[in-house]
mmCIF file with all atom_site columns, C-alpha atoms in Angstrom:
data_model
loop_
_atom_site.group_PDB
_atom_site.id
_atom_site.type_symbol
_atom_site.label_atom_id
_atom_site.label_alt_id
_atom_site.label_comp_id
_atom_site.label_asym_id
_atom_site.label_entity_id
_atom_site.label_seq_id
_atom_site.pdbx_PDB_ins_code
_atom_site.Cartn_x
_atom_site.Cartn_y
_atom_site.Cartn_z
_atom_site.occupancy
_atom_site.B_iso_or_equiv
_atom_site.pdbx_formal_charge
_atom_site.auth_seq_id
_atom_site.auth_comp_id
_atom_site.auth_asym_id
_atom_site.auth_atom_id
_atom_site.pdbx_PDB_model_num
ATOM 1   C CA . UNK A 1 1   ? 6.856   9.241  -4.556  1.00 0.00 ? 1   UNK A CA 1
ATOM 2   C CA . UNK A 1 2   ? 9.356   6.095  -3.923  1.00 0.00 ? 2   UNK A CA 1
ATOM 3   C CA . UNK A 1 3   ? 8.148   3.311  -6.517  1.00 0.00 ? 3   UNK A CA 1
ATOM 4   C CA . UNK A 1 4   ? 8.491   -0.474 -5.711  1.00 0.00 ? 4   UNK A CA 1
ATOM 5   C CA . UNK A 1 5   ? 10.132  -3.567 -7.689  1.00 0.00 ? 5   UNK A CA 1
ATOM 6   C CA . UNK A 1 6   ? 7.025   -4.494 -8.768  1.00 0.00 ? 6   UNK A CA 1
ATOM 7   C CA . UNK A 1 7   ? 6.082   -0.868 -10.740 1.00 0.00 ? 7   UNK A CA 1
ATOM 8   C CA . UNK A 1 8   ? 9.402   -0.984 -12.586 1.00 0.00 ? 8   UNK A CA 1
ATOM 9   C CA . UNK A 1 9   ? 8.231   -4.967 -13.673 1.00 0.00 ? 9   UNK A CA 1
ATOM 10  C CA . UNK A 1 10  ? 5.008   -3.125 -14.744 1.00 0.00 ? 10  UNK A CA 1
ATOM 11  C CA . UNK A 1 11  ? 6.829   -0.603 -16.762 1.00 0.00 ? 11  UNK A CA 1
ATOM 12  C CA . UNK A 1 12  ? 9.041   -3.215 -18.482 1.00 0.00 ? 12  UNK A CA 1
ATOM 13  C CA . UNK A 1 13  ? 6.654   -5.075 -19.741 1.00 0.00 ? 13  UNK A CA 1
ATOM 14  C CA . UNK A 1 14  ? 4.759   -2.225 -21.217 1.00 0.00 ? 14  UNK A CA 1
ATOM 15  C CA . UNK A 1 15  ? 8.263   -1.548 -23.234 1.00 0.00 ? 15  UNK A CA 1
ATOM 16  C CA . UNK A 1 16  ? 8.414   -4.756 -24.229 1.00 0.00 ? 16  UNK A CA 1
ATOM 17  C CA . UNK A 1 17  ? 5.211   -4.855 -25.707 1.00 0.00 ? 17  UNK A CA 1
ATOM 18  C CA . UNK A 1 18  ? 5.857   -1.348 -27.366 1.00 0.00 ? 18  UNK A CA 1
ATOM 19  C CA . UNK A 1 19  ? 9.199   -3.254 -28.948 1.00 0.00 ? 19  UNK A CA 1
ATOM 20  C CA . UNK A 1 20  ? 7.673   -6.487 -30.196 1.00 0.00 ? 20  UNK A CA 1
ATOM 21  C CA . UNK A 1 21  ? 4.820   -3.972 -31.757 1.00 0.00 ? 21  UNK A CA 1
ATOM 22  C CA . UNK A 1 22  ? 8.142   -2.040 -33.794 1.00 0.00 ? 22  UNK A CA 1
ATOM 23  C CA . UNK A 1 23  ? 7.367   1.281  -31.783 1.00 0.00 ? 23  UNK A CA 1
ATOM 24  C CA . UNK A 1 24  ? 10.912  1.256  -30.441 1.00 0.00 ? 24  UNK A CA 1
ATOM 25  C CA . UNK A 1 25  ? 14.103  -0.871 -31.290 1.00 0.00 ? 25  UNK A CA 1
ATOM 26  C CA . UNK A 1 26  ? 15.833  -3.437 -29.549 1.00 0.00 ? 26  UNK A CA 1
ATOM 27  C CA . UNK A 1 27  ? 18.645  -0.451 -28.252 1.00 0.00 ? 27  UNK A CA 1
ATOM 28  C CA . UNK A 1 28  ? 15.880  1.794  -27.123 1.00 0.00 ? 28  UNK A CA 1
ATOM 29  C CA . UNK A 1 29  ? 14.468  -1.088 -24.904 1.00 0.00 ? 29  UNK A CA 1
ATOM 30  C CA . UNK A 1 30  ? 17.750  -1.690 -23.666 1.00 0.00 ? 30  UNK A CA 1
ATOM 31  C CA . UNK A 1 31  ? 18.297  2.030  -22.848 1.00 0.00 ? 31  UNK A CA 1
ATOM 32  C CA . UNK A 1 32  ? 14.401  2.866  -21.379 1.00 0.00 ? 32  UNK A CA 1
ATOM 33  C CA . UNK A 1 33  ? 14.716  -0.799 -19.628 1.00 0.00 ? 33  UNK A CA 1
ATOM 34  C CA . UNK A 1 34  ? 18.445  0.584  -18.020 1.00 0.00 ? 34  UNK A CA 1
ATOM 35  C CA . UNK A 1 35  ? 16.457  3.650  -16.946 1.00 0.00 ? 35  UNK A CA 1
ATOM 36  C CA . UNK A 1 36  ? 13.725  1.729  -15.634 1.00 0.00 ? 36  UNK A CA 1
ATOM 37  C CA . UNK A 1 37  ? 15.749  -0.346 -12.941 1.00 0.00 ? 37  UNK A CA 1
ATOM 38  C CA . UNK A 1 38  ? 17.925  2.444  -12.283 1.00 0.00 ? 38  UNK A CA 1
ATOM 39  C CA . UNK A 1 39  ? 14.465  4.363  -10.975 1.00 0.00 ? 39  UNK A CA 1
ATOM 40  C CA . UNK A 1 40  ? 13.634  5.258  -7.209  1.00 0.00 ? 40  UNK A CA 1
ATOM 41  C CA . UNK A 1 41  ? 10.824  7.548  -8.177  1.00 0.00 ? 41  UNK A CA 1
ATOM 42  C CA . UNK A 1 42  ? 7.631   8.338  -9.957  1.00 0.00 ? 42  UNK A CA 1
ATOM 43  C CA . UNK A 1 43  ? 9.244   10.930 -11.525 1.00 0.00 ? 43  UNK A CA 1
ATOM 44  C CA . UNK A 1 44  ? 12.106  9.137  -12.859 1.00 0.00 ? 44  UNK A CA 1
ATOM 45  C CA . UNK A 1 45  ? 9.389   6.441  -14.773 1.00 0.00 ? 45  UNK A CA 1
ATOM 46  C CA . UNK A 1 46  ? 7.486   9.182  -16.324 1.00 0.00 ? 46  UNK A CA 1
ATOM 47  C CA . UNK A 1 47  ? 9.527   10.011 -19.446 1.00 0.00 ? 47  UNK A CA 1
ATOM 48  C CA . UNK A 1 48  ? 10.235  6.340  -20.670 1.00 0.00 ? 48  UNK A CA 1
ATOM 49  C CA . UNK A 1 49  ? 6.601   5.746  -21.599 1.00 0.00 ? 49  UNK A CA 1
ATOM 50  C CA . UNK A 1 50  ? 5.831   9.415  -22.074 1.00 0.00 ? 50  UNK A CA 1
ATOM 51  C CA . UNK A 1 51  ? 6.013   8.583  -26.380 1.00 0.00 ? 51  UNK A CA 1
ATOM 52  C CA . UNK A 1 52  ? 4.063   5.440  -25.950 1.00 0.00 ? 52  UNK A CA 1
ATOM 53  C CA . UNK A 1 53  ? 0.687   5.180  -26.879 1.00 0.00 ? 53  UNK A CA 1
ATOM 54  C CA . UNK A 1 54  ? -2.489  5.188  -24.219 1.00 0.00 ? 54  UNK A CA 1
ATOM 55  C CA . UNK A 1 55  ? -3.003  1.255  -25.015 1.00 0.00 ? 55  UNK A CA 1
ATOM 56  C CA . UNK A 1 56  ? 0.396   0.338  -24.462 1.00 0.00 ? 56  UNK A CA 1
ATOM 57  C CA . UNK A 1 57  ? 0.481   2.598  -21.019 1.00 0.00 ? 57  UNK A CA 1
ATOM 58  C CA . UNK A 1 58  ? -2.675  0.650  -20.027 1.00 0.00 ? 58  UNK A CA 1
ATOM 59  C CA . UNK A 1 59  ? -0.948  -2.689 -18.839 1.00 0.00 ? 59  UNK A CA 1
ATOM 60  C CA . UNK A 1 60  ? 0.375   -0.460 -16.186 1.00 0.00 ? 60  UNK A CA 1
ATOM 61  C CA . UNK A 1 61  ? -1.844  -0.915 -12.825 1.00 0.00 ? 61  UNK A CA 1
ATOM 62  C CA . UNK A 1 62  ? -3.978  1.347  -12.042 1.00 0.00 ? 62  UNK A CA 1
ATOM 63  C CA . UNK A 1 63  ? -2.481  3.144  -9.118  1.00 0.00 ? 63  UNK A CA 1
ATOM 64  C CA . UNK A 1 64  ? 0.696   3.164  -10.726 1.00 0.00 ? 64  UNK A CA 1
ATOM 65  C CA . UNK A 1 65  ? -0.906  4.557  -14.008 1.00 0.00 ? 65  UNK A CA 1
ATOM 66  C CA . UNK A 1 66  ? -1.837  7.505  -11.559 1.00 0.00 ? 66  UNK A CA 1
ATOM 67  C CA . UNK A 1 67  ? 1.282   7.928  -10.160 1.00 0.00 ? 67  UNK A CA 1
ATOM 68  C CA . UNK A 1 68  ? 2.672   8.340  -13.414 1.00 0.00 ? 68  UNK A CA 1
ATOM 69  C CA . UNK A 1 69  ? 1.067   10.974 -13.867 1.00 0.00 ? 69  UNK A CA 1
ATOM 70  C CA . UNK A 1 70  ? -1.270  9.088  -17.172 1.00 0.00 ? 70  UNK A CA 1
ATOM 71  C CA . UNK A 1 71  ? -4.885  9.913  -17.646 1.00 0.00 ? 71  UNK A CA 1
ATOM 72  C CA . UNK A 1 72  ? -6.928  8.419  -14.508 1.00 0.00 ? 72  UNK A CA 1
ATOM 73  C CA . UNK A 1 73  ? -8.957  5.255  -15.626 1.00 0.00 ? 73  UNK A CA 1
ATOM 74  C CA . UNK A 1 74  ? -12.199 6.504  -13.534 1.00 0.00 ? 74  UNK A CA 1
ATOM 75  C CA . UNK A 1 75  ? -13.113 9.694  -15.377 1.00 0.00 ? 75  UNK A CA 1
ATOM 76  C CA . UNK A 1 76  ? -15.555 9.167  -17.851 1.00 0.00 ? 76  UNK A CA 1
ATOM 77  C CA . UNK A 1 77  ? -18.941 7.353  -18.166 1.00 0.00 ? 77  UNK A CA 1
ATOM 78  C CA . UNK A 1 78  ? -22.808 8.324  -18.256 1.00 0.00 ? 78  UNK A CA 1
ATOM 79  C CA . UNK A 1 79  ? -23.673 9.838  -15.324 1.00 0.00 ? 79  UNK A CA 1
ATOM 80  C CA . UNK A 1 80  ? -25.884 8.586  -12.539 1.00 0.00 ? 80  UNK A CA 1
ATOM 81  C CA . UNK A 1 81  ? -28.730 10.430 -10.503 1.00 0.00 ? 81  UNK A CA 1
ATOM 82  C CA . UNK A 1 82  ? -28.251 13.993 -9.605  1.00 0.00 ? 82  UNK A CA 1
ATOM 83  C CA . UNK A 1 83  ? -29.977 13.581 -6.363  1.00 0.00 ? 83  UNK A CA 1
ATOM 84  C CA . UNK A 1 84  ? -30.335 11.668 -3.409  1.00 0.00 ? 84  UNK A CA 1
ATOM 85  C CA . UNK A 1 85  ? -33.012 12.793 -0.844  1.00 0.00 ? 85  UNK A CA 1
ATOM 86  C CA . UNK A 1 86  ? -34.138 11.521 2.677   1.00 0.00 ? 86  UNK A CA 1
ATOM 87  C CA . UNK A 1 87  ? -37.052 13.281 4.123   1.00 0.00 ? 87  UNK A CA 1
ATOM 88  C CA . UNK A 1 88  ? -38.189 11.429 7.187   1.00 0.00 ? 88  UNK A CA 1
ATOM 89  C CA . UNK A 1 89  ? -36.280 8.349  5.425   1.00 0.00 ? 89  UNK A CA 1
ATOM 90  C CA . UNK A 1 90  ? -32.867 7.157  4.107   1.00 0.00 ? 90  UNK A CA 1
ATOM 91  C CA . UNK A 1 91  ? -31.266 7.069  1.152   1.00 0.00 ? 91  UNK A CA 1
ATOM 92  C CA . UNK A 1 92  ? -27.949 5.915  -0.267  1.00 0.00 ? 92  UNK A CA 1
ATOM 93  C CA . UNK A 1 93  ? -25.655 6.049  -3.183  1.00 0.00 ? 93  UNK A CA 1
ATOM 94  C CA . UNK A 1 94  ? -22.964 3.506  -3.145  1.00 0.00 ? 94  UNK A CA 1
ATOM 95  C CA . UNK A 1 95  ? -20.787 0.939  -5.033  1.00 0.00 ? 95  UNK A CA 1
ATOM 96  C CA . UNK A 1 96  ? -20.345 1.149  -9.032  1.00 0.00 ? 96  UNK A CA 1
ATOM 97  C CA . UNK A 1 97  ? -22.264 4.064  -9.719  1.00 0.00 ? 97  UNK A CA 1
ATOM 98  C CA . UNK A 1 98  ? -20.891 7.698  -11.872 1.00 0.00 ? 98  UNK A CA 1
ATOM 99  C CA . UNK A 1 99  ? -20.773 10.583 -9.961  1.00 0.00 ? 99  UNK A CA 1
ATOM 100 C CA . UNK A 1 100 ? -22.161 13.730 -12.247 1.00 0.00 ? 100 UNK A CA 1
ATOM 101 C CA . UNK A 1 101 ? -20.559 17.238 -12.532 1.00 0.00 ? 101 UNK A CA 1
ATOM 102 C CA . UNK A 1 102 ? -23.408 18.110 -9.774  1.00 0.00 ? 102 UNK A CA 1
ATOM 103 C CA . UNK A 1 103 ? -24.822 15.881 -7.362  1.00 0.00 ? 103 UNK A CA 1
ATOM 104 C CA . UNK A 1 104 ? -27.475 17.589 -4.625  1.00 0.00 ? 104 UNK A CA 1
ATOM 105 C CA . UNK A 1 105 ? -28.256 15.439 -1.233  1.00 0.00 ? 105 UNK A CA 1
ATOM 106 C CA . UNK A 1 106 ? -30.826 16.477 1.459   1.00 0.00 ? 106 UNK A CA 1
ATOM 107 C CA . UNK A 1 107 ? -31.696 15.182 4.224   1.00 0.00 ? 107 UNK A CA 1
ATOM 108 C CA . UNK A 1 108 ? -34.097 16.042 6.458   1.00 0.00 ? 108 UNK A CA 1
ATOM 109 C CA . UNK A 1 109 ? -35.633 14.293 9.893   1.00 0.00 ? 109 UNK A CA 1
ATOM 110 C CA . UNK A 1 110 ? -33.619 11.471 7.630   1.00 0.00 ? 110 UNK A CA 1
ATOM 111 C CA . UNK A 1 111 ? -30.187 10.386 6.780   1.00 0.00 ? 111 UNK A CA 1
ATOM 112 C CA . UNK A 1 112 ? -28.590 10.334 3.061   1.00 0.00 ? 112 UNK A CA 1
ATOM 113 C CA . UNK A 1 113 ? -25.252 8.066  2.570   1.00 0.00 ? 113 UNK A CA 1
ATOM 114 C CA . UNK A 1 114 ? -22.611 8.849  -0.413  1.00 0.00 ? 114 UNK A CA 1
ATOM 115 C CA . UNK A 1 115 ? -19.812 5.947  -0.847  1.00 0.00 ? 115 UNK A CA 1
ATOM 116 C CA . UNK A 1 116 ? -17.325 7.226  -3.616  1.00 0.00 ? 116 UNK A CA 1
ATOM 117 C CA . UNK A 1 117 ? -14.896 4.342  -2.965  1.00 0.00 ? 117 UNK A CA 1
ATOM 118 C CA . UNK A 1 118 ? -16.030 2.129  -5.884  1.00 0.00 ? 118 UNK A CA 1
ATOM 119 C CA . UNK A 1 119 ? -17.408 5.270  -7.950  1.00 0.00 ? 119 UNK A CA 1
ATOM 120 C CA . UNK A 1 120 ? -16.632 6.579  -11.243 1.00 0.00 ? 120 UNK A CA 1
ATOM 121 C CA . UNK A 1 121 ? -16.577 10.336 -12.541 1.00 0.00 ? 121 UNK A CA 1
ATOM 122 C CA . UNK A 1 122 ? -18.123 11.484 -15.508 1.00 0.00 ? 122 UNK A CA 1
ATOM 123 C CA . UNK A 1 123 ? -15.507 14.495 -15.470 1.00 0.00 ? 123 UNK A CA 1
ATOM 124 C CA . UNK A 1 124 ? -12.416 15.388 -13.767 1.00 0.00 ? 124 UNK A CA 1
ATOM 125 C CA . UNK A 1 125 ? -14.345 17.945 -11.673 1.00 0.00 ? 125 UNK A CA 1
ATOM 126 C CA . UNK A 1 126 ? -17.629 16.833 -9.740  1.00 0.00 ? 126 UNK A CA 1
ATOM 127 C CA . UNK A 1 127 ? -19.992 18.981 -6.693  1.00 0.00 ? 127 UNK A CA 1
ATOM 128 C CA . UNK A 1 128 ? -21.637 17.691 -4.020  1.00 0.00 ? 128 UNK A CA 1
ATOM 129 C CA . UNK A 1 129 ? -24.323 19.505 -2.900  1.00 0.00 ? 129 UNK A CA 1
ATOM 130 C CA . UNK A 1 130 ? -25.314 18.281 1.039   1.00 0.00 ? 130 UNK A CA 1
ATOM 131 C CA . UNK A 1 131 ? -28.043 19.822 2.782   1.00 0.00 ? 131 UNK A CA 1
ATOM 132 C CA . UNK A 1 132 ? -28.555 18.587 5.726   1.00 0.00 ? 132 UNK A CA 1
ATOM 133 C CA . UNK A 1 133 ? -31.611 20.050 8.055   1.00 0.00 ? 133 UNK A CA 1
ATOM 134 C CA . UNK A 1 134 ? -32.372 17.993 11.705  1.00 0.00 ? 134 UNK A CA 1
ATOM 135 C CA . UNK A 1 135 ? -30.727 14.935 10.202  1.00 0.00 ? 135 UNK A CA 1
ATOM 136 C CA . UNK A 1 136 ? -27.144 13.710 8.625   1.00 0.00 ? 136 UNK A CA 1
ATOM 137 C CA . UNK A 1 137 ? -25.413 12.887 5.724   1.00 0.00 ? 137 UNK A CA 1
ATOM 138 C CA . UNK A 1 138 ? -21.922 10.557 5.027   1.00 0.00 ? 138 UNK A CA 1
ATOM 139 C CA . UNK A 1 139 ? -20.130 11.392 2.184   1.00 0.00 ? 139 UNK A CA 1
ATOM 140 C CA . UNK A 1 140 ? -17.243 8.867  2.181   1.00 0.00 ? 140 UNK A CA 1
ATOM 141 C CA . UNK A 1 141 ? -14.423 9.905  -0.280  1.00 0.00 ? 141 UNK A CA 1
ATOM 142 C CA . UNK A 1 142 ? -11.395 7.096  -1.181  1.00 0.00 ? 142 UNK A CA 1
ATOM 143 C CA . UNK A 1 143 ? -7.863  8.305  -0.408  1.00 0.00 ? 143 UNK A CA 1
ATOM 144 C CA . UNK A 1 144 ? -6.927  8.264  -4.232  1.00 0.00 ? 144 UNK A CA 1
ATOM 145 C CA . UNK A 1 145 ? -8.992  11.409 -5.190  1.00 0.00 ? 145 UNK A CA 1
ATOM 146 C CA . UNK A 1 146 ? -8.954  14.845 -4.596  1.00 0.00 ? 146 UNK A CA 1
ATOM 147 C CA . UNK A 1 147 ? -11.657 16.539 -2.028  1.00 0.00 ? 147 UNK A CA 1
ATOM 148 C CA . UNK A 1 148 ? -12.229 19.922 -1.070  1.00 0.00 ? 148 UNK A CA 1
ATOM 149 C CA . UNK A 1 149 ? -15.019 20.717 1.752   1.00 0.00 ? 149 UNK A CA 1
ATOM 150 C CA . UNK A 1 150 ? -16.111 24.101 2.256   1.00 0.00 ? 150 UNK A CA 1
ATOM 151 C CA . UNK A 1 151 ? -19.796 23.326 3.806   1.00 0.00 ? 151 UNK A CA 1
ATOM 152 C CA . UNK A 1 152 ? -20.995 25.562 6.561   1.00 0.00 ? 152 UNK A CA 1
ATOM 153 C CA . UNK A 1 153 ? -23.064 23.801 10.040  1.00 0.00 ? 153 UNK A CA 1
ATOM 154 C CA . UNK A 1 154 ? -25.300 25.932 11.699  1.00 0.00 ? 154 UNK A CA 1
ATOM 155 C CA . UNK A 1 155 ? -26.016 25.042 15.166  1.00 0.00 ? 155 UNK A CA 1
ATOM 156 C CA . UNK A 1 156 ? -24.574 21.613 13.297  1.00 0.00 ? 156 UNK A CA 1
ATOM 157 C CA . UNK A 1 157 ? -21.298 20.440 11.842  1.00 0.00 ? 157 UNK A CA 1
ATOM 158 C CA . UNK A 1 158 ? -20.129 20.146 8.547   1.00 0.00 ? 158 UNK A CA 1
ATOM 159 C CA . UNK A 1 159 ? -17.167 18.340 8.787   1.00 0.00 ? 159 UNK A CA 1
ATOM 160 C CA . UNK A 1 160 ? -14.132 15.997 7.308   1.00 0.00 ? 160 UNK A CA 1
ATOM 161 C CA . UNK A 1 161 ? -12.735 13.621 9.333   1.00 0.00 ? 161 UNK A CA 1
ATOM 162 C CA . UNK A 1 162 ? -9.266  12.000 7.256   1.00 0.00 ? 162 UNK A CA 1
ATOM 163 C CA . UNK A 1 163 ? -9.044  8.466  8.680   1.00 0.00 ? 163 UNK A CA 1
ATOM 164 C CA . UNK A 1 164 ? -6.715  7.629  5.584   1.00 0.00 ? 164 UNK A CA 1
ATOM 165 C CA . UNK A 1 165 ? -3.817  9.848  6.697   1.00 0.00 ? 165 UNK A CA 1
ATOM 166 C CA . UNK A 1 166 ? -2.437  9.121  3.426   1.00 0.00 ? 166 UNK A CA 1
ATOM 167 C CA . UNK A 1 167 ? -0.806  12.627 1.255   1.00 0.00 ? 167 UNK A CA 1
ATOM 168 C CA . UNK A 1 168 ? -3.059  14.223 -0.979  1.00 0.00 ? 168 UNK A CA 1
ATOM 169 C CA . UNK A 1 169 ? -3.588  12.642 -4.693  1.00 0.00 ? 169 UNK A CA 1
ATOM 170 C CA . UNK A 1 170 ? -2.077  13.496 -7.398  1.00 0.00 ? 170 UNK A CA 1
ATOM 171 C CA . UNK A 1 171 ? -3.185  16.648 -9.918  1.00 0.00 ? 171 UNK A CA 1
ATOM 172 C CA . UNK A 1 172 ? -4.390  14.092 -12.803 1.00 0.00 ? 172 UNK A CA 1
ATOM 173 C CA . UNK A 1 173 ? -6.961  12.185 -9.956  1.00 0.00 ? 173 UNK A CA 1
ATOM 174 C CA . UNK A 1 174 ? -10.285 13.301 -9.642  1.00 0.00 ? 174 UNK A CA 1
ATOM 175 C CA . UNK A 1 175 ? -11.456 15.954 -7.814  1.00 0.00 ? 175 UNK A CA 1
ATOM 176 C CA . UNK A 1 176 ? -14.232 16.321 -5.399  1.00 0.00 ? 176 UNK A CA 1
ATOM 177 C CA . UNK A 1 177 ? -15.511 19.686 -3.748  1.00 0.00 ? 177 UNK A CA 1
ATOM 178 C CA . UNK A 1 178 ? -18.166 19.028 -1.013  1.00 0.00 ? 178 UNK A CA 1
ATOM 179 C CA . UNK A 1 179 ? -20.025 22.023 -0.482  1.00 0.00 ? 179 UNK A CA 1
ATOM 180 C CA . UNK A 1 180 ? -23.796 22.909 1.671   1.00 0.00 ? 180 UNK A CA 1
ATOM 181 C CA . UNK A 1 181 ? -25.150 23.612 4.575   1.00 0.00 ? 181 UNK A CA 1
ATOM 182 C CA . UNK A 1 182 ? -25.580 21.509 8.488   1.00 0.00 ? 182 UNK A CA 1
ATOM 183 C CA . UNK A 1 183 ? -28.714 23.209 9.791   1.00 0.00 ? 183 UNK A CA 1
ATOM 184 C CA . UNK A 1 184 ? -29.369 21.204 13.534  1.00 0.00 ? 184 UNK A CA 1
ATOM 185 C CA . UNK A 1 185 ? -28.052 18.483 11.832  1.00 0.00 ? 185 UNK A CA 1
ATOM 186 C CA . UNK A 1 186 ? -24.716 16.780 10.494  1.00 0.00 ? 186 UNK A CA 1
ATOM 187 C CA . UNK A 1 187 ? -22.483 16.724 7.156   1.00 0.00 ? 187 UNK A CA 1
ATOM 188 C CA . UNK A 1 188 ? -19.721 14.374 7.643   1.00 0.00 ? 188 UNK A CA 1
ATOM 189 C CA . UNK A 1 189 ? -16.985 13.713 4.866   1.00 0.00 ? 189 UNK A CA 1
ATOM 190 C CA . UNK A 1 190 ? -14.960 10.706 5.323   1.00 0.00 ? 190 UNK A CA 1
ATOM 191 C CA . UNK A 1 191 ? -11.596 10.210 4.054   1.00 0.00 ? 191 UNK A CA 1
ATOM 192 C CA . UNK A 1 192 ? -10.878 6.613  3.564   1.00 0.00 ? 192 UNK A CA 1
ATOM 193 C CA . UNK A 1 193 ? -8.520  4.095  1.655   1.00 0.00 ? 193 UNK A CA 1
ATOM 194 C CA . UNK A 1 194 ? -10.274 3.081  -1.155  1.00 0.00 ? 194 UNK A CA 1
ATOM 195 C CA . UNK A 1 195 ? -11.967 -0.696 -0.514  1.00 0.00 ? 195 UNK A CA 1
ATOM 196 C CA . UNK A 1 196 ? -9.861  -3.864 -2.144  1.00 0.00 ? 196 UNK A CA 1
ATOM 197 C CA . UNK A 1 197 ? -12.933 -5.876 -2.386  1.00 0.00 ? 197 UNK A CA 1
ATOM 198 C CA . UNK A 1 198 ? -15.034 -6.047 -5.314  1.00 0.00 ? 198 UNK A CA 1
ATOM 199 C CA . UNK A 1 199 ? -17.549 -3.604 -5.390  1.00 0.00 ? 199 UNK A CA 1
ATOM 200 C CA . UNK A 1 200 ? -21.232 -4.357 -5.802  1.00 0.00 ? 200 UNK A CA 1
ATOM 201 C CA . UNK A 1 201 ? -23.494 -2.851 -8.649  1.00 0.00 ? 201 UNK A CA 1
ATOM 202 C CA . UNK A 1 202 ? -25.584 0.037  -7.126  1.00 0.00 ? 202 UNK A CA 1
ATOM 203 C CA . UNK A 1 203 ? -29.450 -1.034 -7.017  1.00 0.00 ? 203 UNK A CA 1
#
């Protein structure tokens, strides 16, 4: 992945930090900071804070922290309801809320929504369960995570539809498999760019 002017800024002044906290001399930041500008990719970041510690690392953004290849920021957390059902109804799990290791949805004569965009993940590796029987559900995933759909629709569809067309996230990010059954009814996974907006607490 090509990095930007602004990354190697980030980068910088997490070495400059590390310096004025006596982790590495005056040379070394001269060295790691020649390294640093001379960088086109992720890859060529990675071993100049690879010594540092996590707080140091964690002035870098975000994104960026992921593209480095650093523990992901949104693993971790209490987890939130292992359900969400619809029967003849609607239901809906969305904004700041921590997807478990198993989450089951069902919907029936009803629809269920799952937004992931604002969500966190109380481990690296989380299920969705969707069962979906003469109604629908929308599971919509951010672009930054990993998802893997292997649902099955009978005389339905259980389906992803990538709106992001964005390349898969990296290894450390997340990961997401989607699994269940469309039974005269829809599962639809939607692959999104994760929102820039501030995300609202889950009721």
């Amino acid at each position: 992945m090509r990095i930007s002017d602004a990354d190697r800024e980030q980068v910088a002044q997490v070495l400059h930090a590390a310096m004025s906290e006596g982790r590495i001399t005056i040379n070394e930041l001269e060295e790691r900071l020649t390294t640093v500008y001379a960088a086109k990719t992720v890859g060529d970041l990675k071993p100049v804070t690879a010594d540092l510690p996590q707080h140091s690392r964690s002035a870098i953004e975000p994104a960026t922290s992921r593209a480095l290849g650093l523990p992901d920021d949104r693993i971790g957390g209490h987890p939130g309801s292992g359900a969400s059902i619809a029967v003849m109804s609607g239901a809906s799990r969305k904004g700041s809320w921590v997807v478990p290791p198993q989450h089951n949805s069902f919907a029936f004569w009803g629809g269920a929504e799952l937004d992931l965009r604002h969500a966190r993940f109380a481990e690296k590796h989380s299920t969705i369960t969707a069962v979906a029987i003469m109604g629908g559900i929308d599971i919509t995933v951010p672009d930054d995570i990993n998802v893997d759909v292997t649902g099955i629709g009978f005389m339905g569809a259980f389906e992803l539809e990538d709106r992001a067309g964005t390349p898969a996230a990296p290894p450390t990010a997340p990961t997401v498999k989607i699994t269940g059954l469309a039974f005269w009814g829809g599962v639809t996974v939607i692959r999104k760019p994760r929102k820039k907006d501030v995300p609202e607490l889950e009721a």
